[in-house]
Short mmCIF file of C-alpha atoms in Angstrom, two decimals:
data_model
loop_
_atom_site.label_atom_id
_atom_site.label_comp_id
_atom_site.label_asym_id
_atom_site.label_seq_id
_atom_site.Cartn_x
_atom_site.Cartn_y
_atom_site.Cartn_z
CA UNK A 16 0.00 0.00 0.00
CA UNK A 17 1.39 3.41 -0.95
CA UNK A 18 2.06 5.77 1.94
CA UNK A 19 0.33 9.14 1.96
CA UNK A 20 0.65 11.44 4.95
CA UNK A 21 -1.11 14.62 3.79
CA UNK A 22 -4.47 15.23 2.16
CA UNK A 23 -6.87 18.12 1.67
CA UNK A 24 -10.56 17.26 1.81
CA UNK A 25 -13.86 19.13 1.70
CA UNK A 26 -16.63 18.62 4.24
CA UNK A 27 -20.31 19.51 4.00
CA UNK A 28 -22.66 18.79 6.88
CA UNK A 29 -26.31 18.12 6.06
CA UNK A 30 -28.77 20.98 5.71
CA UNK A 31 -31.74 21.10 8.03
CA UNK A 32 -35.13 20.18 6.57
CA UNK A 33 -37.72 22.88 6.01
CA UNK A 34 -40.62 23.31 8.41
CA UNK A 35 -44.10 22.49 7.08
CA UNK A 36 -46.92 25.01 6.62
CA UNK A 37 -50.09 22.98 6.99
CA UNK A 38 -53.56 23.20 8.52
CA UNK A 39 -55.80 20.45 9.78
CA UNK A 40 -58.82 20.09 7.50
CA UNK A 41 -61.49 17.55 8.40
CA UNK A 42 -65.17 17.46 7.58
CA UNK A 43 -67.44 18.79 10.33
CA UNK A 44 -64.44 20.09 12.32
CA UNK A 45 -64.25 23.87 12.35
CA UNK A 46 -61.08 25.74 13.22
CA UNK A 47 -58.86 22.74 12.67
CA UNK A 48 -55.72 24.80 13.37
CA UNK A 49 -52.09 24.38 12.27
CA UNK A 50 -50.49 20.95 12.14
CA UNK A 51 -47.23 21.48 10.19
CA UNK A 52 -44.28 19.57 11.70
CA UNK A 53 -40.66 20.68 12.10
CA UNK A 54 -37.91 19.73 9.65
CA UNK A 55 -35.25 17.19 10.65
CA UNK A 56 -31.73 18.22 11.60
CA UNK A 57 -28.90 17.73 9.11
CA UNK A 58 -26.25 15.10 9.77
CA UNK A 59 -22.86 15.97 11.26
CA UNK A 60 -19.46 15.12 9.74
CA UNK A 61 -17.46 13.23 12.37
CA UNK A 62 -13.86 11.98 12.31
CA UNK A 63 -13.05 8.73 14.09
CA UNK A 64 -9.53 7.38 14.75
CA UNK A 65 -8.67 3.73 14.05
CA UNK A 66 -5.47 1.77 14.73
CA UNK A 67 -5.73 -0.52 11.73
CA UNK A 68 -4.82 2.28 9.31
CA UNK A 69 -1.37 3.76 8.70
CA UNK A 70 -1.83 5.91 5.61
CA UNK A 71 -4.19 8.54 4.18
CA UNK A 72 -4.18 6.94 0.72
CA UNK A 73 -7.98 6.61 0.68
CA UNK A 74 -8.29 10.38 0.55
CA UNK A 75 -6.43 10.52 -2.75
CA UNK A 76 -9.47 8.99 -4.43
CA UNK A 77 -12.20 10.79 -2.49
CA UNK A 78 -11.92 14.41 -1.39
CA UNK A 79 -15.56 15.47 -0.96
CA UNK A 80 -17.65 14.25 1.96
CA UNK A 81 -21.31 15.20 2.37
CA UNK A 82 -23.55 14.25 5.26
CA UNK A 83 -27.26 13.63 4.68
CA UNK A 84 -29.73 16.49 4.86
CA UNK A 85 -32.72 16.43 7.18
CA UNK A 86 -36.15 15.64 5.70
CA UNK A 87 -38.79 18.41 5.63
CA UNK A 88 -41.63 18.39 8.14
CA UNK A 89 -45.08 17.19 7.09
CA UNK A 90 -48.67 17.75 8.01
CA UNK A 91 -50.42 15.93 10.84
CA UNK A 92 -47.66 17.17 13.16
CA UNK A 93 -45.04 14.88 11.63
CA UNK A 94 -41.40 15.88 12.19
CA UNK A 95 -38.98 15.21 9.34
CA UNK A 96 -36.34 12.51 9.76
CA UNK A 97 -32.90 13.83 10.76
CA UNK A 98 -30.04 13.19 8.34
CA UNK A 99 -27.56 10.44 9.21
CA UNK A 100 -24.18 11.51 10.55
CA UNK A 101 -21.20 10.85 8.26
CA UNK A 102 -18.21 9.15 9.92
CA UNK A 103 -14.76 9.51 8.35
CA UNK A 104 -12.16 7.03 9.61
CA UNK A 105 -8.55 8.24 9.88
CA UNK A 106 -5.39 6.60 11.29
CA UNK A 107 -4.44 7.18 14.91
CA UNK A 108 -1.90 10.01 14.87
CA UNK A 109 -3.74 12.16 12.32
CA UNK A 110 -3.80 15.91 12.87
CA UNK A 111 -6.80 17.79 11.47
CA UNK A 112 -5.94 21.34 10.48
CA UNK A 113 -7.93 24.28 9.15
CA UNK A 114 -7.61 25.30 5.51
CA UNK A 115 -4.69 27.61 6.36
CA UNK A 116 -2.73 24.42 7.17
CA UNK A 117 -1.51 25.97 10.42
CA UNK A 118 -4.46 26.05 12.83
CA UNK A 119 -4.70 22.70 14.60
CA UNK A 120 -8.32 21.69 15.14
CA UNK A 121 -7.68 18.33 16.82
CA UNK A 122 -4.99 15.69 17.19
CA UNK A 123 -6.43 12.18 16.88
CA UNK A 124 -4.10 10.32 19.20
CA UNK A 125 -6.19 7.47 20.62
CA UNK A 126 -8.21 4.66 19.06
CA UNK A 127 -11.94 5.40 18.92
CA UNK A 128 -11.46 9.14 19.47
CA UNK A 129 -14.13 11.19 17.70
CA UNK A 130 -14.27 14.81 16.59
CA UNK A 131 -17.27 16.64 15.13
CA UNK A 132 -15.73 18.74 12.37
CA UNK A 133 -18.89 20.11 10.72
CA UNK A 134 -22.29 20.34 12.40
CA UNK A 135 -25.51 19.79 10.54
CA UNK A 136 -28.06 22.55 10.16
CA UNK A 137 -31.05 22.73 12.50
CA UNK A 138 -34.39 21.81 11.02
CA UNK A 139 -36.85 24.65 10.40
CA UNK A 140 -39.92 25.01 12.59
CA UNK A 141 -43.32 24.16 11.17
CA UNK A 142 -46.31 26.44 11.68
CA UNK A 143 -47.54 24.30 14.60
CA UNK A 144 -44.57 25.61 16.55
CA UNK A 145 -45.82 29.20 16.24
CA UNK A 146 -49.34 28.59 17.52
CA UNK A 147 -50.19 30.70 20.56
CA UNK A 148 -53.20 32.11 22.36
CA UNK A 149 -52.98 35.25 20.25
CA UNK A 150 -52.10 33.55 16.97
CA UNK A 151 -54.34 30.55 16.42
CA UNK A 152 -53.62 30.21 12.68
CA UNK A 153 -49.94 31.07 12.04
CA UNK A 154 -48.99 31.04 8.38
CA UNK A 155 -45.27 30.92 9.07
CA UNK A 156 -42.86 28.01 8.66
CA UNK A 157 -39.09 28.41 8.78
CA UNK A 158 -36.61 26.97 6.29
CA UNK A 159 -33.89 24.66 7.58
CA UNK A 160 -30.48 26.06 8.43
CA UNK A 161 -27.59 25.17 6.13
CA UNK A 162 -24.98 22.72 7.43
CA UNK A 163 -21.43 23.84 8.00
CA UNK A 164 -18.97 23.37 5.16
CA UNK A 165 -15.22 23.72 5.11
CA UNK A 166 -11.97 22.45 3.72
CA UNK A 167 -9.52 20.80 6.11
CA UNK A 168 -6.05 19.34 5.88
CA UNK A 169 -5.25 15.91 7.25
CA UNK A 170 -1.64 15.40 8.32
CA UNK A 171 -0.52 12.00 9.57
CA UNK A 172 2.34 11.72 12.02
CA UNK A 173 3.27 8.10 12.49
CA UNK A 174 3.09 6.70 15.99
CA UNK A 175 6.05 4.33 16.23
CA UNK A 176 8.27 3.06 19.01
CA UNK A 177 11.45 3.62 17.02
CA UNK A 178 12.27 6.19 14.34
CA UNK A 179 15.28 5.63 12.05
CA UNK A 180 17.00 8.89 11.10
CA UNK A 181 20.22 9.75 9.33
CA UNK A 182 21.67 10.91 6.04
CA UNK A 183 20.53 9.30 2.78
CA UNK A 184 22.24 5.93 2.29
CA UNK A 185 23.02 5.59 6.02
CA UNK A 186 21.57 2.09 5.90
CA UNK A 187 18.13 2.74 7.39
CA UNK A 188 16.12 0.71 4.89
CA UNK A 189 18.57 -2.19 5.02
CA UNK A 190 18.41 -2.26 8.82
CA UNK A 191 14.60 -2.20 8.71
CA UNK A 192 14.60 -5.14 6.29
CA UNK A 193 16.77 -7.31 8.56
CA UNK A 194 15.06 -6.38 11.84
CA UNK A 195 11.50 -6.76 10.52
CA UNK A 196 9.51 -8.41 7.73
CA UNK A 197 9.22 -5.08 5.90
CA UNK A 198 10.61 -4.95 2.38
CA UNK A 199 11.50 -1.32 1.64
CA UNK A 200 13.24 -0.28 -1.55
CA UNK A 201 17.02 -0.59 -1.18
CA UNK A 202 19.51 0.82 -3.68
CA UNK A 203 22.96 2.37 -3.80
CA UNK A 204 21.90 5.97 -4.41
CA UNK A 205 20.57 8.79 -2.21
CA UNK A 206 16.89 9.24 -1.40
CA UNK A 207 15.94 5.67 -2.16
CA UNK A 208 13.23 6.05 0.50
CA UNK A 209 10.72 8.68 -0.61
CA UNK A 210 8.09 7.95 2.03
CA UNK A 211 8.17 6.34 5.50
CA UNK A 212 8.16 2.57 5.78
CA UNK A 213 6.88 0.65 8.78
CA UNK A 214 7.96 -2.68 10.22
CA UNK A 215 7.48 -4.62 13.44
CA UNK A 216 10.48 -5.88 15.42
CA UNK A 217 9.91 -8.97 17.55
CA UNK A 218 12.58 -9.24 20.24
CA UNK A 219 12.64 -10.94 23.64
CA UNK A 220 8.87 -11.51 23.76
CA UNK A 221 8.22 -7.88 22.91
CA UNK A 222 7.20 -6.16 19.71
CA UNK A 223 8.09 -2.67 18.56
CA UNK A 224 6.97 -0.63 15.56
CA UNK A 225 9.88 0.82 13.58
CA UNK A 226 9.48 3.73 11.15
CA UNK A 227 12.13 4.15 8.45
CA UNK A 228 12.04 7.85 7.61
CA UNK A 229 13.35 9.39 4.37
CA UNK A 230 16.96 10.57 4.56
CA UNK A 231 17.64 14.02 5.96
CA UNK A 232 20.22 16.49 4.73
CA UNK A 233 21.51 19.83 5.93
CA UNK A 234 18.73 22.40 5.73
CA UNK A 235 15.94 19.81 6.03
CA UNK A 236 14.25 21.82 8.79
CA UNK A 237 13.91 24.66 6.27
CA UNK A 238 12.58 22.45 3.49
CA UNK A 239 15.78 21.45 1.72
CA UNK A 240 15.77 18.02 0.07
CA UNK A 241 12.66 16.14 1.05
CA UNK A 242 12.14 18.92 3.55
CA UNK A 243 10.78 18.99 7.07
CA UNK A 244 7.59 17.22 5.97
CA UNK A 245 8.94 13.93 7.28
CA UNK A 246 10.59 15.38 10.37
CA UNK A 247 7.14 15.54 11.92
CA UNK A 248 7.02 11.75 12.08
CA UNK A 249 9.91 11.69 14.53
CA UNK A 250 7.80 13.62 17.06
CA UNK A 251 5.68 10.52 17.72
CA UNK A 252 8.52 8.04 18.20
CA UNK A 253 9.56 6.71 21.59
CA UNK A 254 13.25 6.60 20.71
CA UNK A 255 15.37 7.82 17.82
CA UNK A 256 17.78 5.35 16.23
CA UNK A 257 20.39 7.67 14.74
CA UNK A 258 22.33 5.90 12.01
CA UNK A 259 25.72 7.16 10.79
CA UNK A 260 27.49 5.60 7.80
CA UNK A 261 30.97 4.35 8.73
CA UNK A 262 32.12 5.34 5.23
CA UNK A 263 31.55 9.05 5.92
CA UNK A 264 34.85 10.91 6.12
CA UNK A 265 33.74 12.81 9.24
CA UNK A 266 31.23 10.76 11.21
CA UNK A 267 31.16 13.35 13.99
CA UNK A 268 30.13 16.10 11.59
CA UNK A 269 27.49 13.84 10.02
CA UNK A 270 26.01 13.17 13.45
CA UNK A 271 25.98 16.84 14.48
CA UNK A 272 24.40 17.94 11.20
CA UNK A 273 21.36 15.69 11.67
CA UNK A 274 21.09 16.62 15.35
CA UNK A 275 21.06 20.30 14.41
CA UNK A 276 18.22 19.73 11.94
CA UNK A 277 16.15 17.85 14.53
CA UNK A 278 16.69 20.61 17.08
CA UNK A 279 15.90 23.35 14.57
CA UNK A 280 12.64 21.65 13.66
CA UNK A 281 11.49 21.09 17.24
CA UNK A 282 13.34 21.48 20.57
CA UNK A 283 11.33 18.49 21.82
CA UNK A 284 13.12 16.25 19.34
CA UNK A 285 16.48 17.16 20.82
CA UNK A 286 15.30 15.80 24.18
CA UNK A 287 14.08 12.45 22.88
CA UNK A 288 15.90 9.26 23.80
CA UNK A 289 18.51 8.45 21.21
CA UNK A 290 20.55 5.38 20.31
CA UNK A 291 23.57 6.17 18.13
CA UNK A 292 24.56 3.50 15.61
CA UNK A 293 27.58 3.25 13.31
CA UNK A 294 26.51 1.24 10.26
CA UNK A 295 28.26 -0.66 7.45
CA UNK A 296 31.25 -1.65 9.59
CA UNK A 297 31.81 -4.65 7.30
CA UNK A 298 33.21 -2.24 4.69
CA UNK A 299 36.13 -1.13 6.93
CA UNK A 300 39.09 -2.67 8.68
CA UNK A 301 38.81 -3.21 12.46
CA UNK A 302 41.26 -0.39 13.28
CA UNK A 303 39.30 1.99 11.03
CA UNK A 304 36.06 1.02 12.77
CA UNK A 305 37.65 1.74 16.16
CA UNK A 306 38.71 5.21 14.98
CA UNK A 307 35.23 5.96 13.66
CA UNK A 308 33.61 4.78 16.90
CA UNK A 309 35.90 7.02 18.94
CA UNK A 310 35.08 10.06 16.77
CA UNK A 311 31.35 9.34 16.93
CA UNK A 312 31.46 8.87 20.70
CA UNK A 313 33.21 12.22 21.09
CA UNK A 314 30.65 14.00 18.91
CA UNK A 315 27.54 12.41 20.39
CA UNK A 316 28.73 12.02 24.00
CA UNK A 317 27.14 8.59 23.90
CA UNK A 318 28.53 5.11 23.42
CA UNK A 319 27.61 4.19 19.84
CA UNK A 320 26.76 0.69 18.64
CA UNK A 321 28.65 -0.74 15.67
CA UNK A 322 26.63 -2.91 13.31
CA UNK A 323 26.52 -4.45 9.88
CA UNK A 324 23.08 -5.20 8.50
CA UNK A 325 24.65 -7.45 5.87
CA UNK A 326 26.75 -9.68 8.13
CA UNK A 327 24.55 -9.30 11.19
CA UNK A 328 27.40 -8.05 13.37
CA UNK A 329 26.22 -6.11 16.42
CA UNK A 330 22.50 -6.61 15.76
CA UNK A 331 21.85 -8.68 18.89
CA UNK A 332 23.46 -6.04 21.10
CA UNK A 333 21.38 -3.35 19.38
CA UNK A 334 18.15 -5.28 19.96
CA UNK A 335 18.97 -5.65 23.66
CA UNK A 336 19.56 -1.91 23.93
CA UNK A 337 16.24 -1.14 22.21
CA UNK A 338 14.39 -3.37 24.67
CA UNK A 339 16.27 -1.79 27.58
CA UNK A 340 15.52 1.79 26.50
CA UNK A 341 11.86 1.21 25.65
#
């Protein structure tokens, strides 16, 4: 299934039904009086969060959502049927924003959470409603009120236990493929991953959701490269797995560059738990790996893990650390 994390949709709540203008007319009964019923209320448009979804792809094929209108009132004091509410199911972790794409209306963070985005119009009153001691035969019936309509943006931020970050070609997709059953695209060129991939790691009787995020570059927080669009996904992760390619000339600089982008995007990201990993150690000699580890430790002020996704070196130790941290 293709991943889609942003979509613009249009909502229209149901209009209220018109009130009825009617008078009771029966043989031999004088002054029958008004008997027009009220119109039914229009249906609401309601968002509901579900855990079994992880993409907004459905909204690529449908952008307009209209709730049912209320039925008009009828004679014999019959109220019109209210329109059915329209439920729109979105993945847990979806933010619903106003059309300006900045105003947050609601953050759908828990399964079953509901949010009424557009309220249906109230049904109009029939002439029976206006009967009084001084107005025995009202000839007034109100039209139904229109339902609310608006455009909203849906923005999905993945809720994952682990978020893989790093420069393009740092080995994120390869690591995801060996830790989980996910099969992301893997190739020897930058930006192989154009959208997040998800996988589930089973380790020591536990399971963790891993999100492989598209590679970041310097200036990502300002929209360079694939931009900060995917940085938002790291906000939901429990721990950041920061991958640094052992083949980089300056692993310390590579680490600090990505850290700076995370901090520039959101100070909260800088405070998240982080596991630093030196990847592709199978491509270097042992003494070179030791030098790289020392440089990375100095830059990150953490003890990095050294792994090879191809040979499997260091993967068991990394899994134990993930379980320990989470």
